[in-house]
Amino acid sequence: MTEEEALKIASRYVGDRTELVVLGCGHQGYVFSTSRATAVKVFGGVDPYNRELLAYRRLDEHNVSEVLGFAVPRLIACDDSQSVIEMTMVQPPYVLDFASAELDDDSDIPGGEDQWMEELEQLFGDRQQAVIDLYFRLRDEFGVCHKDLTPRNVNFGD
């Protein structure tokens, strides 16, 4: 999906009176900020849309707006026909992008724990333990296994 295609979908979703600005993009789709102080994510595929929607619904069931000091966007609305999710905006520190998340997945860490720990240390340095704690809190307390823990998705605010 191109940015232009995503913008058309987001515009249809929010309506003509709402201004959109690109916040970011990735292999799952595009995220736009709206003039109504929300974020709209347009997905390039149904599977990532469904995974993210299910994760947000699970977190909403538990009234989660933060985990271990990391803000978590709240689901505002969605459109299944266009694979669009609207959520609250969050400020760092935050955790977001649940398009790769799995619910109730207590299987072993892909690639093994040693490799995972090494990757997190390379990505987060001395903040590795905070990210590990975040991963296990999301998984063990809420059943949301976040499988894309990168600095883009786990932001400490500095």
PDB file of C-alpha atoms in Angstrom:
ATOM      1  CA  MET A   1       0.000   0.000   0.000  1.00  0.00           C
ATOM      2  CA  THR A   2       1.272   3.459  -0.848  1.00  0.00           C
ATOM      3  CA  GLU A   3       1.033   6.516   1.363  1.00  0.00           C
ATOM      4  CA  GLU A   4      -1.432   8.039  -1.094  1.00  0.00           C
ATOM      5  CA  GLU A   5      -3.702   4.977  -0.904  1.00  0.00           C
ATOM      6  CA  ALA A   6      -3.514   4.957   2.898  1.00  0.00           C
ATOM      7  CA  LEU A   7      -4.297   8.681   3.025  1.00  0.00           C
ATOM      8  CA  LYS A   8      -7.406   8.175   0.875  1.00  0.00           C
ATOM      9  CA  ILE A   9      -8.629   5.418   3.177  1.00  0.00           C
ATOM     10  CA  ALA A  10      -7.899   7.474   6.309  1.00  0.00           C
ATOM     11  CA  SER A  11      -9.644  10.497   4.792  1.00  0.00           C
ATOM     12  CA  ARG A  12     -12.751   8.447   4.029  1.00  0.00           C
ATOM     13  CA  TYR A  13     -12.690   7.140   7.573  1.00  0.00           C
ATOM     14  CA  VAL A  14     -12.319  10.499   9.364  1.00  0.00           C
ATOM     15  CA  GLY A  15     -14.282  12.658   6.947  1.00  0.00           C
ATOM     16  CA  ASP A  16     -13.440  15.801   4.995  1.00  0.00           C
ATOM     17  CA  ARG A  17     -13.318  18.146   7.974  1.00  0.00           C
ATOM     18  CA  THR A  18     -10.492  16.360   9.753  1.00  0.00           C
ATOM     19  CA  GLU A  19      -6.893  17.164   8.859  1.00  0.00           C
ATOM     20  CA  LEU A  20      -4.415  14.263   8.652  1.00  0.00           C
ATOM     21  CA  VAL A  21      -0.632  14.281   9.067  1.00  0.00           C
ATOM     22  CA  VAL A  22       1.603  11.235   8.568  1.00  0.00           C
ATOM     23  CA  LEU A  23       3.128  10.102  11.856  1.00  0.00           C
ATOM     24  CA  GLY A  24       4.865   7.029  10.519  1.00  0.00           C
ATOM     25  CA  CYS A  25       4.766   3.982   8.349  1.00  0.00           C
ATOM     26  CA  GLY A  26       6.003   0.431   8.427  1.00  0.00           C
ATOM     27  CA  HIS A  27       5.429  -2.912   6.830  1.00  0.00           C
ATOM     28  CA  GLN A  28       1.991  -3.123   8.498  1.00  0.00           C
ATOM     29  CA  GLY A  29       0.612   0.215   7.255  1.00  0.00           C
ATOM     30  CA  TYR A  30       0.484   3.973   7.873  1.00  0.00           C
ATOM     31  CA  VAL A  31      -0.342   6.016  10.956  1.00  0.00           C
ATOM     32  CA  PHE A  32      -1.810   9.523  10.736  1.00  0.00           C
ATOM     33  CA  SER A  33      -2.474  12.092  13.426  1.00  0.00           C
ATOM     34  CA  THR A  34      -5.838  13.798  13.158  1.00  0.00           C
ATOM     35  CA  SER A  35      -6.920  17.329  13.963  1.00  0.00           C
ATOM     36  CA  ARG A  36      -9.188  15.794  16.590  1.00  0.00           C
ATOM     37  CA  ALA A  37      -6.091  14.694  18.578  1.00  0.00           C
ATOM     38  CA  THR A  38      -6.283  10.993  17.737  1.00  0.00           C
ATOM     39  CA  ALA A  39      -4.198   8.616  15.645  1.00  0.00           C
ATOM     40  CA  VAL A  40      -5.592   6.612  12.733  1.00  0.00           C
ATOM     41  CA  LYS A  41      -3.766   3.511  11.561  1.00  0.00           C
ATOM     42  CA  VAL A  42      -4.508   2.146   8.099  1.00  0.00           C
ATOM     43  CA  PHE A  43      -3.358  -1.435   7.673  1.00  0.00           C
ATOM     44  CA  GLY A  44      -2.025  -3.002   4.509  1.00  0.00           C
ATOM     45  CA  GLY A  45      -3.474  -6.385   5.431  1.00  0.00           C
ATOM     46  CA  VAL A  46      -6.317  -7.957   7.360  1.00  0.00           C
ATOM     47  CA  ASP A  47      -4.182 -10.190   9.607  1.00  0.00           C
ATOM     48  CA  PRO A  48      -2.136  -7.395  11.216  1.00  0.00           C
ATOM     49  CA  TYR A  49      -5.323  -5.341  11.579  1.00  0.00           C
ATOM     50  CA  ASN A  50      -7.071  -8.210  13.373  1.00  0.00           C
ATOM     51  CA  ARG A  51      -4.085  -8.879  15.658  1.00  0.00           C
ATOM     52  CA  GLU A  52      -3.818  -5.230  16.671  1.00  0.00           C
ATOM     53  CA  LEU A  53      -7.562  -4.838  17.140  1.00  0.00           C
ATOM     54  CA  LEU A  54      -7.734  -7.948  19.336  1.00  0.00           C
ATOM     55  CA  ALA A  55      -4.792  -6.701  21.420  1.00  0.00           C
ATOM     56  CA  TYR A  56      -6.411  -3.291  21.945  1.00  0.00           C
ATOM     57  CA  ARG A  57      -9.727  -4.895  22.835  1.00  0.00           C
ATOM     58  CA  ARG A  58      -7.998  -7.141  25.367  1.00  0.00           C
ATOM     59  CA  LEU A  59      -6.186  -4.172  26.899  1.00  0.00           C
ATOM     60  CA  ASP A  60      -9.467  -2.231  26.986  1.00  0.00           C
ATOM     61  CA  GLU A  61     -11.123  -5.131  28.850  1.00  0.00           C
ATOM     62  CA  HIS A  62      -8.551  -4.501  31.583  1.00  0.00           C
ATOM     63  CA  ASN A  63      -8.849  -0.697  31.307  1.00  0.00           C
ATOM     64  CA  VAL A  64      -5.131  -0.434  30.477  1.00  0.00           C
ATOM     65  CA  SER A  65      -3.784   2.998  29.627  1.00  0.00           C
ATOM     66  CA  GLU A  66      -0.265   2.379  30.939  1.00  0.00           C
ATOM     67  CA  VAL A  67       1.960  -0.545  31.824  1.00  0.00           C
ATOM     68  CA  LEU A  68       4.991  -0.095  34.072  1.00  0.00           C
ATOM     69  CA  GLY A  69       5.021   3.619  33.298  1.00  0.00           C
ATOM     70  CA  PHE A  70       4.665   3.177  29.512  1.00  0.00           C
ATOM     71  CA  ALA A  71       1.558   4.829  28.052  1.00  0.00           C
ATOM     72  CA  VAL A  72      -0.615   2.546  25.923  1.00  0.00           C
ATOM     73  CA  PRO A  73      -2.959   3.974  23.274  1.00  0.00           C
ATOM     74  CA  ARG A  74      -6.660   3.356  23.902  1.00  0.00           C
ATOM     75  CA  LEU A  75      -8.948   2.078  21.181  1.00  0.00           C
ATOM     76  CA  ILE A  76     -11.483   4.687  20.098  1.00  0.00           C
ATOM     77  CA  ALA A  77     -13.069   3.064  17.053  1.00  0.00           C
ATOM     78  CA  CYS A  78     -12.369   0.792  14.111  1.00  0.00           C
ATOM     79  CA  ASP A  79     -13.646   0.007  10.640  1.00  0.00           C
ATOM     80  CA  ASP A  80     -13.356  -3.638   9.618  1.00  0.00           C
ATOM     81  CA  SER A  81     -14.237  -2.914   5.999  1.00  0.00           C
ATOM     82  CA  GLN A  82     -11.256  -0.549   5.599  1.00  0.00           C
ATOM     83  CA  SER A  83      -8.875  -2.141   8.159  1.00  0.00           C
ATOM     84  CA  VAL A  84      -8.608   1.107  10.124  1.00  0.00           C
ATOM     85  CA  ILE A  85      -8.090   1.614  13.846  1.00  0.00           C
ATOM     86  CA  GLU A  86      -8.482   4.956  15.600  1.00  0.00           C
ATOM     87  CA  MET A  87      -6.745   5.331  18.939  1.00  0.00           C
ATOM     88  CA  THR A  88      -5.723   7.932  21.460  1.00  0.00           C
ATOM     89  CA  MET A  89      -2.422   9.739  21.047  1.00  0.00           C
ATOM     90  CA  VAL A  90       0.238   8.959  23.640  1.00  0.00           C
ATOM     91  CA  GLN A  91       3.374  10.743  24.772  1.00  0.00           C
ATOM     92  CA  PRO A  92       6.632   9.006  25.707  1.00  0.00           C
ATOM     93  CA  PRO A  93       7.363   6.862  27.446  1.00  0.00           C
ATOM     94  CA  TYR A  94       5.014   4.602  25.501  1.00  0.00           C
ATOM     95  CA  VAL A  95       4.486   1.173  23.990  1.00  0.00           C
ATOM     96  CA  LEU A  96       2.505   0.793  20.783  1.00  0.00           C
ATOM     97  CA  ASP A  97       2.114  -1.149  17.532  1.00  0.00           C
ATOM     98  CA  PHE A  98       0.443  -4.414  18.449  1.00  0.00           C
ATOM     99  CA  ALA A  99       0.079  -5.597  14.827  1.00  0.00           C
ATOM    100  CA  SER A 100       2.413  -8.535  15.494  1.00  0.00           C
ATOM    101  CA  ALA A 101       0.961  -9.360  18.911  1.00  0.00           C
ATOM    102  CA  GLU A 102      -0.524 -12.715  19.749  1.00  0.00           C
ATOM    103  CA  LEU A 103      -3.098 -13.266  22.469  1.00  0.00           C
ATOM    104  CA  ASP A 104      -2.605 -15.889  25.168  1.00  0.00           C
ATOM    105  CA  ASP A 105       0.668 -17.094  23.641  1.00  0.00           C
ATOM    106  CA  ASP A 106       2.815 -18.540  26.396  1.00  0.00           C
ATOM    107  CA  SER A 107       5.103 -20.455  24.066  1.00  0.00           C
ATOM    108  CA  ASP A 108       8.847 -20.099  24.271  1.00  0.00           C
ATOM    109  CA  ILE A 109      10.442 -16.918  23.010  1.00  0.00           C
ATOM    110  CA  PRO A 110      11.118 -17.240  19.243  1.00  0.00           C
ATOM    111  CA  GLY A 111      14.806 -17.907  18.532  1.00  0.00           C
ATOM    112  CA  GLY A 112      15.418 -18.770  22.172  1.00  0.00           C
ATOM    113  CA  GLU A 113      15.754 -16.636  25.263  1.00  0.00           C
ATOM    114  CA  ASP A 114      19.513 -16.042  24.929  1.00  0.00           C
ATOM    115  CA  GLN A 115      19.190 -14.665  21.395  1.00  0.00           C
ATOM    116  CA  TRP A 116      16.189 -12.547  22.421  1.00  0.00           C
ATOM    117  CA  MET A 117      18.045 -11.073  25.399  1.00  0.00           C
ATOM    118  CA  GLU A 118      21.034 -10.272  23.202  1.00  0.00           C
ATOM    119  CA  GLU A 119      18.817  -8.547  20.613  1.00  0.00           C
ATOM    120  CA  LEU A 120      17.104  -6.479  23.310  1.00  0.00           C
ATOM    121  CA  GLU A 121      20.453  -5.483  24.770  1.00  0.00           C
ATOM    122  CA  GLN A 122      21.623  -4.327  21.328  1.00  0.00           C
ATOM    123  CA  LEU A 123      18.412  -2.348  20.820  1.00  0.00           C
ATOM    124  CA  PHE A 124      17.961  -0.893  24.312  1.00  0.00           C
ATOM    125  CA  GLY A 125      21.328  -1.118  26.069  1.00  0.00           C
ATOM    126  CA  ASP A 126      21.039  -0.592  29.816  1.00  0.00           C
ATOM    127  CA  ARG A 127      17.251  -0.270  29.476  1.00  0.00           C
ATOM    128  CA  GLN A 128      16.946  -3.872  28.354  1.00  0.00           C
ATOM    129  CA  GLN A 129      15.485  -5.007  31.693  1.00  0.00           C
ATOM    130  CA  ALA A 130      12.675  -2.434  31.532  1.00  0.00           C
ATOM    131  CA  VAL A 131      11.660  -3.809  28.117  1.00  0.00           C
ATOM    132  CA  ILE A 132      11.841  -7.404  29.368  1.00  0.00           C
ATOM    133  CA  ASP A 133       9.650  -6.471  32.343  1.00  0.00           C
ATOM    134  CA  LEU A 134       7.195  -4.751  29.978  1.00  0.00           C
ATOM    135  CA  TYR A 135       7.034  -7.817  27.724  1.00  0.00           C
ATOM    136  CA  PHE A 136       6.295 -10.175  30.615  1.00  0.00           C
ATOM    137  CA  ARG A 137       3.757  -7.849  32.256  1.00  0.00           C
ATOM    138  CA  LEU A 138       1.816  -7.521  28.988  1.00  0.00           C
ATOM    139  CA  ARG A 139       1.968 -11.282  28.417  1.00  0.00           C
ATOM    140  CA  ASP A 140       1.395 -12.576  31.915  1.00  0.00           C
ATOM    141  CA  GLU A 141      -1.113 -10.049  33.250  1.00  0.00           C
ATOM    142  CA  PHE A 142      -3.108  -9.253  30.102  1.00  0.00           C
ATOM    143  CA  GLY A 143      -2.371 -12.144  27.719  1.00  0.00           C
ATOM    144  CA  VAL A 144      -0.880  -9.819  25.064  1.00  0.00           C
ATOM    145  CA  CYS A 145       2.400 -11.126  23.687  1.00  0.00           C
ATOM    146  CA  HIS A 146       4.064  -8.141  21.965  1.00  0.00           C
ATOM    147  CA  LYS A 147       6.373  -9.564  19.295  1.00  0.00           C
ATOM    148  CA  ASP A 148       7.835  -6.343  17.890  1.00  0.00           C
ATOM    149  CA  LEU A 149       9.743  -4.729  20.733  1.00  0.00           C
ATOM    150  CA  THR A 150      11.890  -2.144  18.983  1.00  0.00           C
ATOM    151  CA  PRO A 151      12.823   1.438  19.899  1.00  0.00           C
ATOM    152  CA  ARG A 152      10.178   2.566  17.427  1.00  0.00           C
ATOM    153  CA  ASN A 153       7.488   0.786  19.444  1.00  0.00           C
ATOM    154  CA  VAL A 154       8.905   1.112  22.960  1.00  0.00           C
ATOM    155  CA  ASN A 155       9.887   4.731  23.419  1.00  0.00           C
ATOM    156  CA  PHE A 156      11.505   6.026  26.598  1.00  0.00           C
ATOM    157  CA  GLY A 157      11.107   9.674  25.621  1.00  0.00           C
ATOM    158  CA  ASP A 158      14.689  10.761  25.252  1.00  0.00           C
TER     159      ASP A 158
END
